[in-house]
Coordinates of C-alpha atoms in Angstrom, one line a residue:
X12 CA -57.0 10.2 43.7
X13 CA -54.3 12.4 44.8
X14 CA -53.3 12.6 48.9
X15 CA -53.3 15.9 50.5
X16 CA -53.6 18.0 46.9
X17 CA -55.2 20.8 46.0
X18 CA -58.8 19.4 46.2
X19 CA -57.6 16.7 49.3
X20 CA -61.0 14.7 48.9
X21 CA -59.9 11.8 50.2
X22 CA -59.4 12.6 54.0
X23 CA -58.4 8.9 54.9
X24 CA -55.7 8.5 52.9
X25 CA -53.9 11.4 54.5
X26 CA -54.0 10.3 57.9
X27 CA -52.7 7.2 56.4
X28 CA -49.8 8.6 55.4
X29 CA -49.4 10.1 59.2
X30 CA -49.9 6.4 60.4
X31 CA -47.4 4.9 58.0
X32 CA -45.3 7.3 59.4
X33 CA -45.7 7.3 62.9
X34 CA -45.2 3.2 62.3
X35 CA -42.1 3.6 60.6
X36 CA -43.1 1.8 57.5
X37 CA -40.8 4.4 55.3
X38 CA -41.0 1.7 51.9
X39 CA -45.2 1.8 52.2
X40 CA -44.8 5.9 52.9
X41 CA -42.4 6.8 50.0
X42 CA -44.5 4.9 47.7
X43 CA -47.8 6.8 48.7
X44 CA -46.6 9.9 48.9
X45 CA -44.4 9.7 45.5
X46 CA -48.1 8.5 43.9
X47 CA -49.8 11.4 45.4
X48 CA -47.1 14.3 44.5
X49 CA -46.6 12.0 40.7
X50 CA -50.7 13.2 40.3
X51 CA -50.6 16.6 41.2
X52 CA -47.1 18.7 41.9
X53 CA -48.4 21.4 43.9
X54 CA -49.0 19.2 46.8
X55 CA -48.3 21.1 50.4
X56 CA -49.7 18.1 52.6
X57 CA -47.1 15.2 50.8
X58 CA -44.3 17.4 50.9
X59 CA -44.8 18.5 54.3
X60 CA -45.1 14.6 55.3
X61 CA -41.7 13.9 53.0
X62 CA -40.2 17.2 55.4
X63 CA -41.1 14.7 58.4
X64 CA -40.0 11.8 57.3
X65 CA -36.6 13.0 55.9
X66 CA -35.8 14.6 59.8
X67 CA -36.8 11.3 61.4
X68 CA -33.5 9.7 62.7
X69 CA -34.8 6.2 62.4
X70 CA -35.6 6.4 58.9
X71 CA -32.6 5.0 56.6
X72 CA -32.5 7.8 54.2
X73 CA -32.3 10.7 56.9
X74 CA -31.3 13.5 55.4
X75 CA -31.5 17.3 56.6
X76 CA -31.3 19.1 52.9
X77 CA -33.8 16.9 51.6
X78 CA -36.4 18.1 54.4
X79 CA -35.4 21.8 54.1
X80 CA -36.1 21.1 50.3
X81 CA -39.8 19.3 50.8
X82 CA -40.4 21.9 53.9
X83 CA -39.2 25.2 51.5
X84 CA -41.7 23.5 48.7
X85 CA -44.7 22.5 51.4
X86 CA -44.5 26.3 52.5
X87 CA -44.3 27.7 48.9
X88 CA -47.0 25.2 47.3
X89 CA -49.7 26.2 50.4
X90 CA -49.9 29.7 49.1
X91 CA -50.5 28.3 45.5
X92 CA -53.7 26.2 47.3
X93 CA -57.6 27.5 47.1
X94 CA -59.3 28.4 50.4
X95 CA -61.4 24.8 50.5
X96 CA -57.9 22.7 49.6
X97 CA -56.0 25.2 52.6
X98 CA -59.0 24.2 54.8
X99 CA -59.1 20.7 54.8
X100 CA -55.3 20.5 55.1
X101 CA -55.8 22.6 58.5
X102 CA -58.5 19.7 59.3
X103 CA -54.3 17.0 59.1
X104 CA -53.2 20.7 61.2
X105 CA -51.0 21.6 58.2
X106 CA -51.0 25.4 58.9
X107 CA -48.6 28.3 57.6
X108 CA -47.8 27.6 61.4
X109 CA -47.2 24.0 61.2
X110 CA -45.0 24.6 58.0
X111 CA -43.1 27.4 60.1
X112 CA -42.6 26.0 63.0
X113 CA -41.2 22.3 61.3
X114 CA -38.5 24.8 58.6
X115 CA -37.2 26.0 62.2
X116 CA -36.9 23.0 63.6
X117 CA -35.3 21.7 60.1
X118 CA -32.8 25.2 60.4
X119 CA -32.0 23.9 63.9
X120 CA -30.7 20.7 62.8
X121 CA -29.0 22.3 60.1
X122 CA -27.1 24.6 62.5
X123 CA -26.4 21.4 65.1
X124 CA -24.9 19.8 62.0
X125 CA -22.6 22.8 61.2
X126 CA -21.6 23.2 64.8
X127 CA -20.6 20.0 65.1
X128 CA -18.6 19.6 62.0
X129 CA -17.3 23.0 62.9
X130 CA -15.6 23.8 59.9
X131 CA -15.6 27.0 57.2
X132 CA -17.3 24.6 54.8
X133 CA -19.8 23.6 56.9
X134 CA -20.8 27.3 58.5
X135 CA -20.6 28.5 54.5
X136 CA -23.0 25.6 53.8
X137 CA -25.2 26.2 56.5
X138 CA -25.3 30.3 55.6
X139 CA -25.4 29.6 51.8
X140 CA -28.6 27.4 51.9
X141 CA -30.7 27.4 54.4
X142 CA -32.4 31.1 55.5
X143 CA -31.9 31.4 59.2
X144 CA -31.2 35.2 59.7
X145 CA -30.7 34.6 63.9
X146 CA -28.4 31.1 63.5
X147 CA -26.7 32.5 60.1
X148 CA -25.4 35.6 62.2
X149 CA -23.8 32.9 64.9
X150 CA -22.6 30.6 61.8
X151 CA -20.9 33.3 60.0
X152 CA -19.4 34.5 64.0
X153 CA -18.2 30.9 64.1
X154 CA -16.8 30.4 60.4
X155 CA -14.6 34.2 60.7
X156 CA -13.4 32.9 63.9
X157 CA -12.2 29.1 62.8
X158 CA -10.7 31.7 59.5
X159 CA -9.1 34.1 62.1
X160 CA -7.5 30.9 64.0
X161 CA -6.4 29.4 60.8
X162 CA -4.6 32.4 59.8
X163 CA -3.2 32.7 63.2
X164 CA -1.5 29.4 63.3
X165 CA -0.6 29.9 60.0
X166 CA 1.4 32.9 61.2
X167 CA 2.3 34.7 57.7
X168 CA 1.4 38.1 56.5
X169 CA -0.4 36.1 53.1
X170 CA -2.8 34.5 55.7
X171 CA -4.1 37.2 57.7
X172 CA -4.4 38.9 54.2
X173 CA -6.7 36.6 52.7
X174 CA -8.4 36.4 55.7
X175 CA -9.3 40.1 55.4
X176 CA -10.4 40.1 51.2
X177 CA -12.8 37.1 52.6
X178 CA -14.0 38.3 55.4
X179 CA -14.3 41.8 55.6
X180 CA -17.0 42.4 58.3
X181 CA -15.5 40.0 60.6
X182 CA -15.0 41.7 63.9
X183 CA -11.4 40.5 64.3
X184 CA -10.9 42.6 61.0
X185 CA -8.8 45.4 63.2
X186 CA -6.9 42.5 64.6
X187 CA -6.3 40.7 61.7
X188 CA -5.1 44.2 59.8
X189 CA -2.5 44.4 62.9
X190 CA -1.0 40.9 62.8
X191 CA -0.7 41.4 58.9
X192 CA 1.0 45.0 58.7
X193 CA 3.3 43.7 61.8
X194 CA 4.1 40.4 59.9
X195 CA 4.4 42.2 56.2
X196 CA 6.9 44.7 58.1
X197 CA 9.1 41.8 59.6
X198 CA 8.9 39.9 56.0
X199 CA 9.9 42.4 53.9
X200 CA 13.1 43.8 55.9
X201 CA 13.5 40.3 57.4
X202 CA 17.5 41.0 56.4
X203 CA 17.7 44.4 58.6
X204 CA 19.0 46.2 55.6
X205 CA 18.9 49.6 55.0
X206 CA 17.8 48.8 51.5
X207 CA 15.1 46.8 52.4
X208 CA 13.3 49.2 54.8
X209 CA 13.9 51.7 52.1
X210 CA 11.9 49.4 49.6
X211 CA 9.5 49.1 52.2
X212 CA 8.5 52.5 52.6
X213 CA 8.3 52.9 48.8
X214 CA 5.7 49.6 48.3
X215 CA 3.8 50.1 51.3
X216 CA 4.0 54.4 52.2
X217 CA 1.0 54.3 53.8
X218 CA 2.2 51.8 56.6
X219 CA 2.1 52.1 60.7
X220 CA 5.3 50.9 60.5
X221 CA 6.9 53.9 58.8
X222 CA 8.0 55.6 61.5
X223 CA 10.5 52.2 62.4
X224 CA 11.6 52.3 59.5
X225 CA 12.7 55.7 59.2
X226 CA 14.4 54.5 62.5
X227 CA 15.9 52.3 61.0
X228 CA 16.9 54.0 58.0
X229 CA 18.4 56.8 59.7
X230 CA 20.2 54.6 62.3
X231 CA 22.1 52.6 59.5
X232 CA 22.8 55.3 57.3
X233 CA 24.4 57.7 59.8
X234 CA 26.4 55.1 61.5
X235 CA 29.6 56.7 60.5
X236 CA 28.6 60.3 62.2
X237 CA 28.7 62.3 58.6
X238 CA 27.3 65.4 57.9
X239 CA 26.5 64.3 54.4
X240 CA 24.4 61.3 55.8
X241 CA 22.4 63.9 58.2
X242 CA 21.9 66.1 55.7
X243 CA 20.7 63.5 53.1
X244 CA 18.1 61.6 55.9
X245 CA 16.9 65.1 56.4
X246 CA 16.4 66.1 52.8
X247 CA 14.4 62.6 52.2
X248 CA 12.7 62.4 55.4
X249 CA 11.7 65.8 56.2
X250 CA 8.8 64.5 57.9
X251 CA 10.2 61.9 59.8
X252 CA 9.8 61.4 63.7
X253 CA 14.0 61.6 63.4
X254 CA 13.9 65.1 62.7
X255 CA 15.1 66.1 66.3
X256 CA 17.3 63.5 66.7
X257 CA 19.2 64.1 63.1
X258 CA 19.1 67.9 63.4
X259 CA 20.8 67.5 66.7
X260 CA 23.2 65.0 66.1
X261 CA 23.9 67.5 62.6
X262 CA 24.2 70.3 64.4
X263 CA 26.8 69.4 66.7
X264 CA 28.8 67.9 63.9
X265 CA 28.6 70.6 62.0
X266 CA 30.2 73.0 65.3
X267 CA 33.5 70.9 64.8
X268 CA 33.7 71.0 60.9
X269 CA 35.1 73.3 58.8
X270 CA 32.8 72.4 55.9
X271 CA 29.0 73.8 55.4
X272 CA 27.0 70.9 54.6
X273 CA 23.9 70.9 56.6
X274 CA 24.5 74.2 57.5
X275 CA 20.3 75.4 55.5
X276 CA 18.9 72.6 57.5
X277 CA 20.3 73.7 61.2
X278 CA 19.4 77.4 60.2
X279 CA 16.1 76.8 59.5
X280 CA 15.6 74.9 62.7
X281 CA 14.2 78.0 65.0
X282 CA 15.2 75.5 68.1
X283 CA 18.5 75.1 67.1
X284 CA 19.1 78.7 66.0
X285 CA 18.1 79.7 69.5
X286 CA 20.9 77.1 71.1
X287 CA 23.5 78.7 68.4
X288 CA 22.6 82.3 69.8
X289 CA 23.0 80.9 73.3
X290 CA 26.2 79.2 72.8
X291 CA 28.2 82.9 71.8
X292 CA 30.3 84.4 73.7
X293 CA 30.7 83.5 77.2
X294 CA 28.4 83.6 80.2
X295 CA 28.2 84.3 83.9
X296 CA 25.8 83.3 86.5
X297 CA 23.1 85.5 88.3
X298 CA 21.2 84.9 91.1
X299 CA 17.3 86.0 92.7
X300 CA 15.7 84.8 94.7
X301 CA 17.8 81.9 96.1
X302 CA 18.0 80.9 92.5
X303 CA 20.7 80.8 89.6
X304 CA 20.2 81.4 86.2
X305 CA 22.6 82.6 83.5
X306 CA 23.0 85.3 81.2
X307 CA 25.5 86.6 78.8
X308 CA 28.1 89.1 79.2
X309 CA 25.4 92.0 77.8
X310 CA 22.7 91.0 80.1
X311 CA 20.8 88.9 77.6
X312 CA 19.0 86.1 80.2
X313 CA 19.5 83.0 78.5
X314 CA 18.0 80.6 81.4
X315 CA 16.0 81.9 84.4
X316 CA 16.2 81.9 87.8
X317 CA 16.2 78.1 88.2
X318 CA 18.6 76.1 89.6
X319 CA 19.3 75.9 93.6
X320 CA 23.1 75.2 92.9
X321 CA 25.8 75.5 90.4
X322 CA 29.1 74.1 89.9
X323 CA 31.2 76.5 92.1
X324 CA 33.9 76.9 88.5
X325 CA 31.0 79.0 87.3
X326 CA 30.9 81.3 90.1
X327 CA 33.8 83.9 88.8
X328 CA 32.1 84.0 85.3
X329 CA 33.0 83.8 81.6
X330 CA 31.9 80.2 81.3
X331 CA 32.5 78.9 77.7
X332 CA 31.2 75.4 78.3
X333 CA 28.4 74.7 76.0
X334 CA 26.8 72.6 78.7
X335 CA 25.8 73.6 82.4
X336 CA 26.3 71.2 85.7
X337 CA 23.5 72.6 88.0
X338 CA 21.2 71.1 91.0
X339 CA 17.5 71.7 91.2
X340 CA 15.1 70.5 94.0
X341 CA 18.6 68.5 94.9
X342 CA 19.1 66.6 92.1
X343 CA 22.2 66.9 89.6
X344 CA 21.4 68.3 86.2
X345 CA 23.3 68.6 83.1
X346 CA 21.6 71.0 81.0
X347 CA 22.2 72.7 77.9
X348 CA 22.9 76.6 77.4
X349 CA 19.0 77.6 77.1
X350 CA 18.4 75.1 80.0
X351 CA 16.9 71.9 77.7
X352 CA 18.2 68.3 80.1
X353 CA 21.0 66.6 78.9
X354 CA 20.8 64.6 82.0
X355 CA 19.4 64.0 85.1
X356 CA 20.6 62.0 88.2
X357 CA 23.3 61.0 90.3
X358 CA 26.8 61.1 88.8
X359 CA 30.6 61.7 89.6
X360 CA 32.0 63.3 86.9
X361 CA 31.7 64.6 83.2
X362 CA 33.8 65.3 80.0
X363 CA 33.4 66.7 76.7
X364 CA 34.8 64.1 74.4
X365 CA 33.6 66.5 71.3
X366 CA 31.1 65.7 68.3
X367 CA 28.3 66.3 71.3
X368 CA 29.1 63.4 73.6
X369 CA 29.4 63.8 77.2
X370 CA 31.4 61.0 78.9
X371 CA 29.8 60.8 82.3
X372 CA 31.2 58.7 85.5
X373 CA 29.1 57.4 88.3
X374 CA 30.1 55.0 90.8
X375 CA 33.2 53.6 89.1
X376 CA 31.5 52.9 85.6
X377 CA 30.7 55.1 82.1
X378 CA 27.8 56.4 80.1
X379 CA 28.0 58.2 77.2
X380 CA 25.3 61.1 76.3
X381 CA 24.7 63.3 73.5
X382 CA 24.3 67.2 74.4
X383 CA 21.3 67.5 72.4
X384 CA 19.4 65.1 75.2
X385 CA 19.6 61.7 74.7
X386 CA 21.3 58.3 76.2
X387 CA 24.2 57.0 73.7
X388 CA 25.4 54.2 76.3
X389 CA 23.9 53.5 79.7
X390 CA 26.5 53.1 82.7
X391 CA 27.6 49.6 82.0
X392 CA 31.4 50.3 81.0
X393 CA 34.5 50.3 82.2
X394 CA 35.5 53.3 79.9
X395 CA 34.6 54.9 76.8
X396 CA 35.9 57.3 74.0
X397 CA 35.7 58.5 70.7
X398 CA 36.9 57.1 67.8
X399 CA 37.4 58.8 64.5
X400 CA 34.7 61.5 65.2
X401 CA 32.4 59.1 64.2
X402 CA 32.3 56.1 67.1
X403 CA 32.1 55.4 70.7
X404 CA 34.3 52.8 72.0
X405 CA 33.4 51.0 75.2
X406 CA 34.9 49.0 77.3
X407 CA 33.2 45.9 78.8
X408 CA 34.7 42.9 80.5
X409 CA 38.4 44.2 79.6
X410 CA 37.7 44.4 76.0
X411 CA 36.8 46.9 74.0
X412 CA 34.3 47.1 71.3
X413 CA 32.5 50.0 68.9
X414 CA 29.1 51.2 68.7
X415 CA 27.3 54.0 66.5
X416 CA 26.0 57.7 68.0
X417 CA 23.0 55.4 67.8
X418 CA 24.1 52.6 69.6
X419 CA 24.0 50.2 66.7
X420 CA 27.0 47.1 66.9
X421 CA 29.7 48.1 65.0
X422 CA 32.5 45.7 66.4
X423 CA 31.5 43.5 69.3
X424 CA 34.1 43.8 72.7
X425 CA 36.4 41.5 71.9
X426 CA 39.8 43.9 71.3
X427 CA 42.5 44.7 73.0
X428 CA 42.6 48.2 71.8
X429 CA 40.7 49.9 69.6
X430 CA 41.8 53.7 68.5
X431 CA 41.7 56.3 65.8
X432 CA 44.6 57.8 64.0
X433 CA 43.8 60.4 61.1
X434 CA 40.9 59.0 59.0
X435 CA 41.4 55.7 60.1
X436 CA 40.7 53.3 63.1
X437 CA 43.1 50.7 64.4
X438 CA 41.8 47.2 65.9
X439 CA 44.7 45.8 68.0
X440 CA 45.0 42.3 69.0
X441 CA 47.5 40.4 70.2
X442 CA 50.1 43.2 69.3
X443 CA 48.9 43.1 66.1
X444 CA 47.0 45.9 64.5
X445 CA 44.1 45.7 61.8
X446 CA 43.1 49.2 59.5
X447 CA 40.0 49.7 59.1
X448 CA 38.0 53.1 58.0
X449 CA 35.0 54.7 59.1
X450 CA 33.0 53.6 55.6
X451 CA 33.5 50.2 56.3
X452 CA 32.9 50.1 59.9
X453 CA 29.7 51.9 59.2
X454 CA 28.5 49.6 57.2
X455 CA 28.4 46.8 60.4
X456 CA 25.5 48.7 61.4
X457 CA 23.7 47.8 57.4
X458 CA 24.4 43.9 58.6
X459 CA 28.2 43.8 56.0
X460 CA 30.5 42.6 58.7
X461 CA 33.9 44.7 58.1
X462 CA 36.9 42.6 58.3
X463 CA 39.6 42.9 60.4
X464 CA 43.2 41.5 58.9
X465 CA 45.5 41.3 62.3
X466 CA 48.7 41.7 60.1
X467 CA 51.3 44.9 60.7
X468 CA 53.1 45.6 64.1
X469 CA 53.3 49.2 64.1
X470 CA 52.1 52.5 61.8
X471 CA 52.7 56.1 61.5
X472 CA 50.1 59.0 60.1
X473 CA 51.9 60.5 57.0
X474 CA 48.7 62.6 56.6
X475 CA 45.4 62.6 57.8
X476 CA 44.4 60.2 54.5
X477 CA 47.5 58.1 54.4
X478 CA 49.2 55.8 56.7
X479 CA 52.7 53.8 56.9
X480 CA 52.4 50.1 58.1
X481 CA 55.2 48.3 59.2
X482 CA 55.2 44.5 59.4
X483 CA 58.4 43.2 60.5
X484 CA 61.0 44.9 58.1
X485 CA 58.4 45.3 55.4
X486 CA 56.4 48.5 54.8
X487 CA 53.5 50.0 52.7
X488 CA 51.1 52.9 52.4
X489 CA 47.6 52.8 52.1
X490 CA 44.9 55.6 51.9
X491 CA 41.8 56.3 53.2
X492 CA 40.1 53.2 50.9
X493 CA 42.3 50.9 52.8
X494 CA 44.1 50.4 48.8
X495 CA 48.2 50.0 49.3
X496 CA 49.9 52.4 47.0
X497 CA 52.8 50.6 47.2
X498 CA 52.8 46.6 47.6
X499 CA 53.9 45.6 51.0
X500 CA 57.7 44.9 50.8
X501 CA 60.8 45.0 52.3
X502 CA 61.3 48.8 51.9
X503 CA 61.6 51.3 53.5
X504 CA 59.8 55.5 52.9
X505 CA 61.1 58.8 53.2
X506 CA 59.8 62.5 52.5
X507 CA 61.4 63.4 49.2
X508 CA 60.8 67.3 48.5
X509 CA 57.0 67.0 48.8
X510 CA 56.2 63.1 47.9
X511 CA 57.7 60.3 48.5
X512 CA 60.8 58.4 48.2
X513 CA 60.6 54.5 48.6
X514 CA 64.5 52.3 48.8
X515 CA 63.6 48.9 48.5
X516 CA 66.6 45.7 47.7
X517 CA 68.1 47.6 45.0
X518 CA 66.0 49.8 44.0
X519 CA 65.0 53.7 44.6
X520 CA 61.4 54.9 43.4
X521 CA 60.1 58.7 43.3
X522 CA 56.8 59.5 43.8
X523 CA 54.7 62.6 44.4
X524 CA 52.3 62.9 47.8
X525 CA 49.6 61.2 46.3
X526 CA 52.0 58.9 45.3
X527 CA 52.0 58.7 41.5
X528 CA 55.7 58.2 40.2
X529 CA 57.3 61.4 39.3
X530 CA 59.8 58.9 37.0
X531 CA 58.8 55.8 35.1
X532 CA 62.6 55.0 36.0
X533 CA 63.8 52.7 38.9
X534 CA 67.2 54.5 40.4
X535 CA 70.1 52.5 42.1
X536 CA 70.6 55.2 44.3
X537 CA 69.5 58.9 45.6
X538 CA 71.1 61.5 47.6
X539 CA 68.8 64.1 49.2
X540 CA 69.8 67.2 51.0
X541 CA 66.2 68.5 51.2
X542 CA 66.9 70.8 48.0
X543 CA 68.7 69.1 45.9
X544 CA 68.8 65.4 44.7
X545 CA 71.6 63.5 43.3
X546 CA 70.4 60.4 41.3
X547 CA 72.2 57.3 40.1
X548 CA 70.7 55.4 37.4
X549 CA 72.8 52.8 35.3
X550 CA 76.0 53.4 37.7
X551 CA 76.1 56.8 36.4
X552 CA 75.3 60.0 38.9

């Protein structure tokens, strides 16, 4: 006879089985109960007891998965039982209520368990097996947050992505897609390169990081103040939050350059076309109101009645400046021709140091900004200048150091002098002078340190792309790649029509101004009158 089945018709032996289990006599209980389920399968009551006796702490085998399991099986066999078999099991209160009430109380434990294992395998256990809508919304709130953690500490760009293919609806999702496009951006330009922020942009276009990069880009590849490098960040970045700055910087390159590179880009700028209209001709001051303004020469108002002062120079007229020193509401202005701010505060003084950069004093130290609006060097130097059209020196502590129109390092203050002569720029230390030229300094901004070789005394500018170094009584010529055209020597070079001639120990050499030899032959001696040259080769003249 079967205990708690389908027919149940022996009511005894069920509540023996409750006995045995409210005893704790688990060997005498298994044994009934594997008898009873052993004659008929679909046995709700015995499975229901097994549910009970596998959540009982006492008993040896405890074991929460096994009662889910009899508990899932009780619930699913009652509904397979006839009315009479379903009433005598409510007789031993086995109930769809019963049955219920012990699967939550099985789904509690189940969740204790995971809580206090606290791990991802344990919530993705607890979600995966056991069917607690309520608790599996709290262990899958647990699990993404131990993930999110993990990935945290972890700290790498491949974390927080695998955090995100896993867990996709996890509410730290927008925090997680932060961390990893800030931590993919530092990865993959970890080096500061240009090239690697340009292979950024091409891998990952789409990134909220673009608009550093372009930064970036733009900062490091216009470090030498070029046209060409304007002209190319503008043709491959039209987009790019740059714009303004590049135009600008373009513009007022282009204003001391003879050549026409860039020249589209400016044009098409309606902004800047307006400046370019402002900035002919000359212009005079008018006044309304108690206010100044400025016009030009035709009565074309280019600024309004604005300003409550103006530098007392402009007063007589025909003002050529390209920049304006006014006062408004009592506070000192530097503004452009079409009244745009180039600066605003307190200062003692400003020049024009060309390329677009204002040198500005104010109280015993210099700053250095650009007349299309923005700061090039705060007021933390002693003095500042231009270098090359394509630098700023500073000042600082008695030395003197480089930076970029953008204020990147290009040689640290640690110079005695630093200057520009022709196309290239001479580091002195010591009172010894390094060559250096604007390419190579540049490319301190891309992270390539340029080097600096503290070995001739004194130089002199043969022509804007070739210089004569002296060190000691030996001399040479380089060009504007820094390459020697002639090996350093004891020799010494004169203008010969219009190259070059070189006298070394015995030895007389021709050359052309670009310095290839006008004569394979080495002479023992040359006399030049400025037309004429008398040549001695082999003791013969």
């Amino acid at each position: 006879m079967m205990l708690l089945g389908a027919v149940v018709p022996a009511y005894t032996e069920s509540k023996r089985a409750f006995k045995l289990l409210e005893k704790g006599e688990w060997d005498k209980l298994v044994e009934l109960l594997d008898k009873s389920i052993e004659k008929d399968s679909i046995n709700c009551g015995a499975k229901y007891v097994y549910s009970l006796l596998y959540l009982t702490p006492e008993f040896t085998g405890y074991d929460i998965d096994m009662a889910y399991s009899y508990i899932e099986e009780a619930i699913s066999d009652l509904e397979k039982h006839d009315e009479k078999a379903i009433e005598e099991l409510g007789k031993l209160d086995i109930t769809h209520d019963t049955l219920n009430k012990q699967k939550a109380i099985v789904q509690q434990r189940a969740f204790v368990r995971a809580k206090e294992l606290h791990s991802i395998d344990a919530y993705n256990f607890f979600i995966e097996n056991f069917d607690d809508g309520l608790r599996a919304d709290s262990a899958v709130a647990f699990r993404n947050e131990i993930a999110y953690q993990n990935a945290v500490s972890t700290g790498t760009y491949e974390a927080f992505y695998a955090f995100m293919q896993h867990y996709p609806d996890a509410v730290q999702l927008a925090d997680a897609e932060t961390s990893y496009e800030m931590l993919l951006y530092n990865a993959k330009t970890a080096d500061k390169s240009q090239e690697s922020y340009e292979s950024f942009l091409s891998m990952y276009p789409s990134t909220p990081y673009r608009d550093d990069a372009e930064r970036n880009i733009f900062e490091i590849s216009t470090a030498g103040n070029q046209l060409e490098s304007y002209a190319d960040f503008l043709n491959r970045y039209p987009k790019s939050q740059m714009r303004r700055r590049a135009l600008g910087l373009l513009y007022h390159r282009l204003k001391e350059s003879p050549v026409s590179i860039g020249h589209h880009l400016v044009q098409s700028d309606d902004s800047l076309s307006l400046i370019a209209m402002a900035e002919e001709g000359c212009l005079i001051p008018i006044f309304e109101m108690d206010k100044y303004g400025f016009s030009k020469l035709n009565g074309d108002k280019v600024i309004d009645f604005s300003y409550s002062k103006i530098k007392e120079d402009y007063l007589c007229g025909n003002i050529e400046a390209d920049f304006l020193e006014v006062e408004k509401n009592g506070e000192k202005m530097i503004v452009s021709r079409v009244g745009t701010t180039i600066y605003q505060g307190d200062y003692d003084q400003v020049q024009d140091m060309g390329c677009g950069t204002l040198k500005i004093s104010y109280d015993g130290y210099y700053g250095v900004y650009h007349k299309s609006g923005f700061q090039m060097l705060d007021f933390s130097f002693e003095e500042v200048g231009l270098v090359a059209d394509a630098f700023i020196k500073f000042k600082f502590n008695g030395k003197w150091g480089l930076k970029s129109f953008m204020g990147r390092d290009i040689l640290p203050p640690e110079h005695d002098a630093i200057d520009g002569v022709g196309s290239f720029v001479l580091v002195e230390d010591d009172g010894l002078l390094a060559v250096q030229n604007i390419e190579n300094l540049a490319a301190a901004a891309n992270r390539i340190t340029p080097k600096l070789d503290f070995r001739y005394d004194d130089y002199e500018l043969m022509d804007e792309n070739q210089l004569l170094l002296f060190q000691g009584d030996k001399e040479t010529v380089i060009d504007g790649s820094l390459k020697e055209f002639v090996p350093l020597a004891k020799q010494n070079f004169y203008q010969f029509f219009a190259g070059w001639l070189v006298k070394g120990d015995n030895r007389i050499q021709c050359y052309d101004r670009h310095f290839k030899p006008l004569s394979d032959l080495v002479f023992d001696d040359i006399n030049y009158n400025g037309k004429r040259a008398a040549i001695k080769f082999g003791n013969r003249w």
